[in-house]
mmCIF file of C-alpha atoms in Angstrom:
data_model
loop_
_atom_site.group_PDB
_atom_site.id
_atom_site.type_symbol
_atom_site.label_atom_id
_atom_site.label_comp_id
_atom_site.label_asym_id
_atom_site.label_seq_id
_atom_site.Cartn_x
_atom_site.Cartn_y
_atom_site.Cartn_z
ATOM 1 C CA MET A 17 218.826 1.099 19.936
ATOM 2 C CA LYS A 18 216.762 0.807 16.001
ATOM 3 C CA THR A 19 213.819 2.594 15.205
ATOM 4 C CA ALA A 20 212.910 3.536 11.682
ATOM 5 C CA ILE A 21 215.087 7.042 12.422
ATOM 6 C CA THR A 22 218.438 5.258 13.444
ATOM 7 C CA GLU A 23 217.874 3.273 9.729
ATOM 8 C CA LEU A 24 216.775 6.796 7.986
ATOM 9 C CA PHE A 25 219.766 8.413 9.294
ATOM 10 C CA GLY A 26 222.464 6.507 9.672
ATOM 11 C CA ILE A 27 222.666 6.867 13.311
ATOM 12 C CA GLN A 28 223.483 5.172 16.353
ATOM 13 C CA HIS A 29 220.479 6.538 19.422
ATOM 14 C CA PRO A 30 217.629 7.853 18.131
ATOM 15 C CA ILE A 31 218.175 11.567 19.107
ATOM 16 C CA ILE A 32 218.674 14.655 16.669
ATOM 17 C CA GLN A 33 219.970 17.978 17.729
ATOM 18 C CA GLY A 34 217.359 20.729 17.235
ATOM 19 C CA GLY A 35 218.403 23.329 14.625
ATOM 20 C CA MET A 36 218.766 25.963 17.267
ATOM 21 C CA HIS A 37 219.993 30.119 16.396
ATOM 22 C CA TYR A 38 223.728 30.805 17.570
ATOM 23 C CA VAL A 39 224.304 27.629 19.026
ATOM 24 C CA GLY A 40 224.125 24.728 15.857
ATOM 25 C CA PHE A 41 227.502 25.297 14.992
ATOM 26 C CA ALA A 42 230.061 23.014 14.026
ATOM 27 C CA GLU A 43 230.834 22.655 17.832
ATOM 28 C CA MET A 44 227.830 21.922 18.799
ATOM 29 C CA ALA A 45 226.781 19.350 15.768
ATOM 30 C CA ALA A 46 229.967 17.016 16.063
ATOM 31 C CA ALA A 47 229.422 16.289 19.644
ATOM 32 C CA VAL A 48 225.749 15.524 18.808
ATOM 33 C CA SER A 49 227.273 13.007 16.422
ATOM 34 C CA ASN A 50 229.941 11.132 17.845
ATOM 35 C CA ALA A 51 228.392 10.599 20.558
ATOM 36 C CA GLY A 52 225.723 8.398 18.076
ATOM 37 C CA GLY A 53 222.971 10.928 17.349
ATOM 38 C CA LEU A 54 222.424 13.183 14.627
ATOM 39 C CA GLY A 55 223.510 16.707 14.943
ATOM 40 C CA ILE A 56 223.049 19.771 12.773
ATOM 41 C CA ILE A 57 224.188 22.686 11.339
ATOM 42 C CA THR A 58 222.112 25.868 11.471
ATOM 43 C CA GLY A 59 221.679 27.675 7.995
ATOM 44 C CA LEU A 60 220.395 30.378 8.666
ATOM 45 C CA THR A 61 223.164 31.350 11.237
ATOM 46 C CA GLN A 62 225.426 30.717 8.563
ATOM 47 C CA LYS A 63 224.864 34.623 7.073
ATOM 48 C CA THR A 64 226.039 33.612 3.643
ATOM 49 C CA PRO A 65 226.018 29.825 1.748
ATOM 50 C CA GLU A 66 229.832 30.582 1.056
ATOM 51 C CA LEU A 67 229.544 30.351 5.298
ATOM 52 C CA LEU A 68 227.562 27.240 5.487
ATOM 53 C CA ALA A 69 229.878 25.682 3.243
ATOM 54 C CA ARG A 70 232.467 26.587 5.546
ATOM 55 C CA GLU A 71 230.927 25.458 8.654
ATOM 56 C CA ILE A 72 230.109 22.547 7.098
ATOM 57 C CA ALA A 73 233.838 21.526 6.323
ATOM 58 C CA ARG A 74 234.474 22.244 9.825
ATOM 59 C CA CYS A 75 232.490 20.221 10.603
ATOM 60 C CA HIS A 76 233.282 17.478 8.667
ATOM 61 C CA ASP A 77 236.827 18.026 10.167
ATOM 62 C CA MET A 78 235.463 17.223 14.208
ATOM 63 C CA THR A 79 233.178 13.722 12.614
ATOM 64 C CA ASP A 80 233.264 11.146 10.367
ATOM 65 C CA LYS A 81 229.609 10.157 11.236
ATOM 66 C CA PRO A 82 226.511 11.467 10.061
ATOM 67 C CA PHE A 83 225.010 15.167 10.379
ATOM 68 C CA GLY A 84 222.365 17.934 9.053
ATOM 69 C CA VAL A 85 221.802 20.747 8.543
ATOM 70 C CA ASN A 86 218.402 22.788 9.542
ATOM 71 C CA LEU A 87 217.028 25.370 6.999
ATOM 72 C CA THR A 88 214.198 27.423 8.312
ATOM 73 C CA PHE A 89 212.162 28.859 5.481
ATOM 74 C CA LEU A 90 210.916 32.184 6.614
ATOM 75 C CA PRO A 91 207.982 34.613 6.450
ATOM 76 C CA THR A 92 209.799 37.288 5.248
ATOM 77 C CA LEU A 93 209.774 39.984 2.336
ATOM 78 C CA SER A 94 213.099 39.060 0.736
ATOM 79 C CA ASP A 95 214.183 35.259 0.938
ATOM 80 C CA PRO A 96 217.701 34.552 1.647
ATOM 81 C CA PRO A 97 219.285 32.950 -1.327
ATOM 82 C CA TYR A 98 218.159 28.926 -0.739
ATOM 83 C CA PRO A 99 218.689 28.284 -3.989
ATOM 84 C CA GLU A 100 222.348 28.679 -2.570
ATOM 85 C CA TYR A 101 222.488 27.157 0.457
ATOM 86 C CA ILE A 102 220.952 24.267 -0.658
ATOM 87 C CA ALA A 103 223.787 23.582 -3.187
ATOM 88 C CA ALA A 104 225.793 24.798 -0.644
ATOM 89 C CA ILE A 105 225.001 21.820 1.540
ATOM 90 C CA ARG A 106 224.278 19.343 -1.499
ATOM 91 C CA GLU A 107 228.303 19.720 -2.363
ATOM 92 C CA GLY A 108 229.113 19.514 1.378
ATOM 93 C CA GLY A 109 227.728 15.983 1.306
ATOM 94 C CA ILE A 110 224.934 16.451 3.543
ATOM 95 C CA LYS A 111 222.212 13.746 3.336
ATOM 96 C CA ALA A 112 220.014 15.030 6.234
ATOM 97 C CA VAL A 113 218.107 18.135 6.701
ATOM 98 C CA GLU A 114 215.994 19.585 8.855
ATOM 99 C CA THR A 115 213.550 21.868 7.605
ATOM 100 C CA ALA A 116 211.224 24.917 9.626
ATOM 101 C CA GLY A 117 209.298 27.493 9.261
ATOM 102 C CA ARG A 118 207.123 27.651 6.060
ATOM 103 C CA SER A 119 206.915 24.611 3.919
ATOM 104 C CA PRO A 120 209.618 23.506 2.059
ATOM 105 C CA GLU A 121 207.396 22.680 -0.887
ATOM 106 C CA ALA A 122 209.313 24.569 -3.284
ATOM 107 C CA TYR A 123 212.419 23.316 -2.526
ATOM 108 C CA MET A 124 211.930 19.346 -2.061
ATOM 109 C CA PRO A 125 212.995 19.089 -6.034
ATOM 110 C CA ALA A 126 216.083 19.828 -5.552
ATOM 111 C CA LEU A 127 216.599 18.399 -1.617
ATOM 112 C CA LYS A 128 215.463 14.561 -3.301
ATOM 113 C CA ALA A 129 217.277 14.772 -6.251
ATOM 114 C CA ALA A 130 220.554 15.861 -3.902
ATOM 115 C CA GLY A 131 219.613 12.418 -1.931
ATOM 116 C CA ILE A 132 219.021 14.321 0.804
ATOM 117 C CA LYS A 133 216.870 12.795 3.687
ATOM 118 C CA VAL A 134 214.074 15.474 4.440
ATOM 119 C CA ILE A 135 212.599 15.679 8.152
ATOM 120 C CA HIS A 136 209.889 18.478 8.974
ATOM 121 C CA LYS A 137 209.507 20.259 11.925
ATOM 122 C CA CYS A 138 205.908 20.713 12.418
ATOM 123 C CA THR A 139 203.420 21.942 15.283
ATOM 124 C CA SER A 140 199.903 20.423 13.956
ATOM 125 C CA VAL A 141 199.092 17.095 12.300
ATOM 126 C CA ARG A 142 197.578 18.702 9.621
ATOM 127 C CA HIS A 143 200.626 20.006 9.388
ATOM 128 C CA SER A 144 203.031 17.218 9.670
ATOM 129 C CA LEU A 145 200.250 14.738 6.861
ATOM 130 C CA LYS A 146 201.241 18.234 4.145
ATOM 131 C CA ALA A 147 204.871 17.647 4.902
ATOM 132 C CA GLU A 148 204.085 13.880 4.190
ATOM 133 C CA LYS A 149 202.222 14.426 1.116
ATOM 134 C CA ILE A 150 205.548 16.361 -0.537
ATOM 135 C CA GLY A 151 207.852 13.988 0.043
ATOM 136 C CA CYS A 152 209.489 14.382 3.602
ATOM 137 C CA ASP A 153 210.840 11.430 4.829
ATOM 138 C CA ALA A 154 210.180 12.392 8.571
ATOM 139 C CA VAL A 155 208.605 14.914 10.539
ATOM 140 C CA SER A 156 209.356 16.348 13.607
ATOM 141 C CA VAL A 157 206.014 17.009 15.955
ATOM 142 C CA ASP A 158 206.653 19.612 17.857
ATOM 143 C CA GLY A 159 204.271 20.148 20.259
ATOM 144 C CA PHE A 160 203.094 22.860 22.994
ATOM 145 C CA GLU A 161 205.999 22.537 25.212
ATOM 146 C CA CYS A 162 208.398 23.205 22.772
ATOM 147 C CA GLY A 163 210.660 26.284 23.106
ATOM 148 C CA GLY A 164 210.478 28.484 19.659
ATOM 149 C CA HIS A 165 207.826 28.260 17.810
ATOM 150 C CA PRO A 166 204.561 26.403 18.823
ATOM 151 C CA GLY A 167 202.152 27.217 16.117
ATOM 152 C CA GLU A 168 198.988 28.096 17.334
ATOM 153 C CA ASP A 169 197.009 25.289 18.304
ATOM 154 C CA ASP A 170 198.734 24.357 21.949
ATOM 155 C CA ILE A 171 198.104 21.198 21.771
ATOM 156 C CA PRO A 172 200.568 19.060 23.966
ATOM 157 C CA ASN A 173 202.605 16.253 22.925
ATOM 158 C CA MET A 174 200.361 13.580 25.179
ATOM 159 C CA ILE A 175 197.976 14.789 22.774
ATOM 160 C CA LEU A 176 199.408 15.053 19.575
ATOM 161 C CA LEU A 177 201.804 12.435 19.634
ATOM 162 C CA PRO A 178 199.313 9.750 19.740
ATOM 163 C CA ARG A 179 197.161 11.851 17.418
ATOM 164 C CA ALA A 180 200.058 12.087 14.824
ATOM 165 C CA ALA A 181 200.987 8.587 15.233
ATOM 166 C CA ASP A 182 196.721 7.378 14.047
ATOM 167 C CA GLU A 183 197.815 9.386 11.105
ATOM 168 C CA LEU A 184 200.807 9.382 9.579
ATOM 169 C CA LYS A 185 203.041 7.174 7.582
ATOM 170 C CA ILE A 186 206.199 7.784 7.678
ATOM 171 C CA PRO A 187 208.309 8.061 10.798
ATOM 172 C CA PHE A 188 208.428 10.833 13.209
ATOM 173 C CA VAL A 189 209.868 12.246 15.831
ATOM 174 C CA ALA A 190 208.929 13.729 19.500
ATOM 175 C CA SER A 191 210.222 17.686 20.173
ATOM 176 C CA GLY A 192 209.069 19.673 22.765
ATOM 177 C CA GLY A 193 209.627 18.746 26.665
ATOM 178 C CA MET A 194 212.491 16.167 25.683
ATOM 179 C CA ALA A 195 215.491 15.721 28.339
ATOM 180 C CA ASP A 196 216.144 12.579 29.328
ATOM 181 C CA GLY A 197 215.320 8.912 29.344
ATOM 182 C CA ARG A 198 212.293 8.949 30.793
ATOM 183 C CA SER A 199 211.059 11.539 27.919
ATOM 184 C CA LEU A 200 212.473 8.934 24.716
ATOM 185 C CA VAL A 201 210.599 5.968 26.508
ATOM 186 C CA GLY A 202 206.866 8.478 26.583
ATOM 187 C CA ALA A 203 207.735 9.470 22.956
ATOM 188 C CA LEU A 204 208.489 6.217 21.939
ATOM 189 C CA ALA A 205 205.393 4.568 23.969
ATOM 190 C CA MET A 206 203.446 7.167 21.760
ATOM 191 C CA GLY A 207 204.034 6.264 18.960
ATOM 192 C CA ALA A 208 207.342 7.872 17.663
ATOM 193 C CA SER A 209 210.381 6.477 16.234
ATOM 194 C CA GLY A 210 212.644 8.845 18.325
ATOM 195 C CA MET A 211 213.243 12.229 20.114
ATOM 196 C CA ASN A 212 214.670 15.841 19.168
ATOM 197 C CA MET A 213 215.929 17.572 21.473
ATOM 198 C CA GLY A 214 216.780 21.623 21.853
ATOM 199 C CA THR A 215 216.970 23.159 24.915
ATOM 200 C CA ARG A 216 218.604 20.607 26.462
ATOM 201 C CA PHE A 217 221.987 20.566 24.459
ATOM 202 C CA VAL A 218 222.545 24.036 25.220
ATOM 203 C CA ALA A 219 223.546 22.989 28.523
ATOM 204 C CA THR A 220 225.914 20.765 27.747
ATOM 205 C CA LYS A 221 229.549 22.144 28.442
ATOM 206 C CA GLU A 222 230.256 21.536 24.315
ATOM 207 C CA ALA A 223 227.233 24.368 23.899
ATOM 208 C CA PRO A 224 228.888 26.966 22.196
ATOM 209 C CA VAL A 225 226.949 29.872 23.906
ATOM 210 C CA HIS A 226 227.978 31.855 27.031
ATOM 211 C CA ASP A 227 227.972 30.493 29.854
ATOM 212 C CA ASN A 228 226.203 32.680 31.501
ATOM 213 C CA VAL A 229 223.183 30.819 29.181
ATOM 214 C CA LYS A 230 224.052 27.392 30.742
ATOM 215 C CA GLN A 231 223.389 28.590 33.916
ATOM 216 C CA ALA A 232 220.370 30.543 32.931
ATOM 217 C CA LEU A 233 219.432 27.066 32.347
ATOM 218 C CA VAL A 234 219.882 25.409 34.917
ATOM 219 C CA LYS A 235 218.984 27.552 37.481
ATOM 220 C CA ALA A 236 215.499 28.125 35.925
ATOM 221 C CA THR A 237 212.499 26.000 36.429
ATOM 222 C CA GLU A 238 209.458 24.651 34.480
ATOM 223 C CA LEU A 239 207.813 28.208 35.332
ATOM 224 C CA ASP A 240 210.112 30.491 33.889
ATOM 225 C CA THR A 241 208.959 30.808 30.189
ATOM 226 C CA VAL A 242 206.130 32.236 28.671
ATOM 227 C CA LEU A 243 204.795 32.818 25.415
ATOM 228 C CA VAL A 244 205.374 36.004 23.331
ATOM 229 C CA MET A 245 204.183 37.350 19.725
ATOM 230 C CA ARG A 246 200.505 35.764 20.232
ATOM 231 C CA ALA A 247 198.907 39.077 18.747
ATOM 232 C CA LEU A 248 200.906 38.819 15.431
ATOM 233 C CA ARG A 249 200.584 35.439 15.375
ATOM 234 C CA ASN A 250 203.313 34.320 15.819
ATOM 235 C CA THR A 251 204.207 32.929 19.180
ATOM 236 C CA GLU A 252 207.287 32.337 20.507
ATOM 237 C CA ARG A 253 208.149 30.664 23.871
ATOM 238 C CA VAL A 254 211.123 32.277 25.500
ATOM 239 C CA LEU A 255 212.754 32.110 28.384
ATOM 240 C CA ARG A 256 211.582 35.261 30.941
ATOM 241 C CA ASN A 257 214.266 38.034 32.036
ATOM 242 C CA LYS A 258 213.819 42.267 31.995
ATOM 243 C CA GLY A 259 213.649 42.272 27.882
ATOM 244 C CA VAL A 260 210.892 39.870 27.894
ATOM 245 C CA ASP A 261 208.726 42.119 30.566
ATOM 246 C CA GLU A 262 209.110 44.964 28.395
ATOM 247 C CA LEU A 263 207.967 43.166 25.605
ATOM 248 C CA LEU A 264 204.896 41.932 26.852
ATOM 249 C CA GLU A 265 204.115 45.325 28.709
ATOM 250 C CA ILE A 266 204.490 46.251 25.438
ATOM 251 C CA GLU A 267 201.632 43.685 24.138
ATOM 252 C CA ARG A 268 199.433 44.142 27.648
ATOM 253 C CA LYS A 269 199.270 48.077 26.298
ATOM 254 C CA LYS A 270 199.016 47.887 22.791
ATOM 255 C CA GLY A 271 196.830 44.800 22.452
ATOM 256 C CA ALA A 272 195.105 43.587 19.556
ATOM 257 C CA SER A 273 197.322 46.916 17.913
ATOM 258 C CA LEU A 274 200.541 44.933 18.267
ATOM 259 C CA LYS A 275 202.980 45.112 15.166
ATOM 260 C CA ILE A 276 206.272 44.018 15.371
ATOM 261 C CA ASP A 277 207.880 47.425 15.282
ATOM 262 C CA ASP A 278 206.165 48.205 18.717
ATOM 263 C CA ILE A 279 208.764 44.961 20.214
ATOM 264 C CA LEU A 280 211.640 45.092 17.643
ATOM 265 C CA ASP A 281 213.877 46.394 20.498
ATOM 266 C CA GLN A 282 213.313 43.104 22.313
ATOM 267 C CA VAL A 283 213.122 40.801 19.284
ATOM 268 C CA ALA A 284 215.574 41.945 16.689
ATOM 269 C CA GLY A 285 219.057 40.916 17.289
ATOM 270 C CA VAL A 286 218.799 39.104 20.433
ATOM 271 C CA TYR A 287 221.095 36.511 19.839
ATOM 272 C CA PRO A 288 224.314 37.231 19.207
ATOM 273 C CA LYS A 289 224.075 39.144 22.432
ATOM 274 C CA VAL A 290 222.593 36.928 25.051
ATOM 275 C CA MET A 291 224.214 33.117 23.011
ATOM 276 C CA VAL A 292 228.284 35.446 22.134
ATOM 277 C CA ASP A 293 227.714 37.870 24.970
ATOM 278 C CA GLY A 294 225.907 36.746 28.058
ATOM 279 C CA GLN A 295 223.864 39.522 28.087
ATOM 280 C CA MET A 296 220.608 37.542 30.053
ATOM 281 C CA ASP A 297 218.290 40.296 29.580
ATOM 282 C CA ALA A 298 218.777 41.514 26.535
ATOM 283 C CA GLY A 299 215.184 40.400 25.005
ATOM 284 C CA ALA A 300 213.415 37.065 23.871
ATOM 285 C CA TRP A 301 215.375 34.582 23.274
ATOM 286 C CA SER A 302 213.935 30.399 22.943
ATOM 287 C CA CYS A 303 213.944 28.758 25.474
ATOM 288 C CA GLY A 304 211.526 25.458 26.198
ATOM 289 C CA MET A 305 209.383 24.585 29.347
ATOM 290 C CA VAL A 306 211.763 21.361 30.127
ATOM 291 C CA VAL A 307 214.481 23.812 31.356
ATOM 292 C CA GLY A 308 212.743 22.340 34.422
ATOM 293 C CA LEU A 309 213.990 19.144 34.107
ATOM 294 C CA ILE A 310 217.752 20.611 33.756
ATOM 295 C CA HIS A 311 220.155 20.822 36.980
ATOM 296 C CA ASP A 312 223.755 19.396 35.100
ATOM 297 C CA ILE A 313 226.118 20.423 32.554
ATOM 298 C CA PRO A 314 227.318 17.697 31.104
ATOM 299 C CA THR A 315 229.197 16.538 28.617
ATOM 300 C CA VAL A 316 227.352 15.725 25.055
ATOM 301 C CA LYS A 317 228.250 11.781 25.515
ATOM 302 C CA GLU A 318 228.184 12.011 28.997
ATOM 303 C CA LEU A 319 224.118 13.364 28.139
ATOM 304 C CA ILE A 320 223.261 10.811 25.931
ATOM 305 C CA ASP A 321 224.823 8.065 27.053
ATOM 306 C CA ARG A 322 222.791 8.866 29.904
ATOM 307 C CA ILE A 323 219.948 8.785 28.165
ATOM 308 C CA MET A 324 220.179 5.654 26.783
ATOM 309 C CA ALA A 325 220.880 3.888 29.519
ATOM 310 C CA GLU A 326 217.326 5.360 31.338
ATOM 311 C CA ALA A 327 215.538 4.185 28.942
ATOM 312 C CA GLU A 328 217.097 1.061 28.566
ATOM 313 C CA ALA A 329 216.273 0.661 32.016
ATOM 314 C CA ILE A 330 213.200 1.535 32.258
ATOM 315 C CA ILE A 331 211.854 -0.672 29.578
ATOM 316 C CA ARG A 332 213.931 -3.177 30.940
ATOM 317 C CA GLN A 333 213.193 -3.103 34.431
ATOM 318 C CA ARG A 334 210.558 -0.571 35.398
ATOM 319 C CA LEU A 335 207.846 -1.585 32.366
ATOM 320 C CA THR A 336 208.655 -5.156 32.324
ATOM 321 C CA GLY A 337 208.388 -5.221 35.882
ATOM 322 C CA PHE A 338 205.028 -4.458 35.376
ATOM 323 C CA LEU A 339 203.944 -6.453 33.244
ATOM 324 C CA ASP A 340 205.752 -9.774 35.576
ATOM 325 C CA GLY A 341 204.000 -8.440 38.833
ATOM 326 C CA MET A 342 200.516 -8.480 36.539
ATOM 327 C CA VAL A 343 201.303 -11.478 35.355
ATOM 328 C CA GLU A 344 202.166 -13.400 39.335
ATOM 329 C CA THR A 345 198.968 -11.393 40.773
ATOM 330 C CA GLN A 346 196.621 -13.400 38.123
ATOM 331 C CA ARG A 347 198.714 -16.000 38.940
ATOM 332 C CA ALA A 348 197.927 -16.117 43.057
ATOM 333 C CA ARG A 349 194.121 -15.045 42.004
ATOM 334 C CA ALA A 350 193.749 -18.407 40.016
ATOM 335 C CA VAL A 351 195.462 -20.538 42.664
ATOM 336 C CA ALA A 352 193.113 -19.023 45.433
#
């Protein structure tokens, strides 16, 4: 399948693996790229630019296909050394960067000078248009269904994607609620040129996370995610667990007076406890509503091949069949 996204990144299938904290290691990115998608190493999971350079080199040893790096610009008092991270990305020969969080505008000149294609994660049309204006090559449009931070507008993809298609000139992919061939065809129908999957890729054999995490995703339904930190305007969709229930109780008691310090135990340092140690009740970790569509733990290649086969069958058989049926109906009416 050829789309603007496959052409932009030089990949076989219009499927991008989103950057995920303590998931986006070389093993994950290489598996996705080897299967024809665009694998992504999560930059800030690597504590230093030197460690990121090492992870990029490891991934090159595992695949000769294109892969990218996620670089999230965090609203913190002391920024990570972003210029050094970008240098590691450039020197590692990376040609695709997924940016997220704050606007990447300040770092666009350095990324562009290195010949890097930038796809920015956005949760609204206005932010997507800003990304286009500052020179991003593509946008990942994140609907309200997505795991992690869905923004504060609460617009689901059935509305957000067509709105993005109405406004954007650059290509975009759909993110949030993406799991299978139906997701891909739906995204394409609404104007996207592909899809970005996060949560679904965690439930694969190659995902470098504790098996407890994968089993939790298979067991969960679409009713098992909740939103936290709304009062802080830092809304995050997470999988419900005992730690999250504690967080929600604190939020209920504190109300509008909630401060981040009130919930540090439930949000700080959670990812290694969950992803590495398998402590499923440790606290808040990102998970999309798409968890309701996860029923197995295939290899990455099995998953991507299945998605593409489903998508082709839907397009060639189901959708074309509707048109063929319509023609036959019209002919019957004409004869009558």
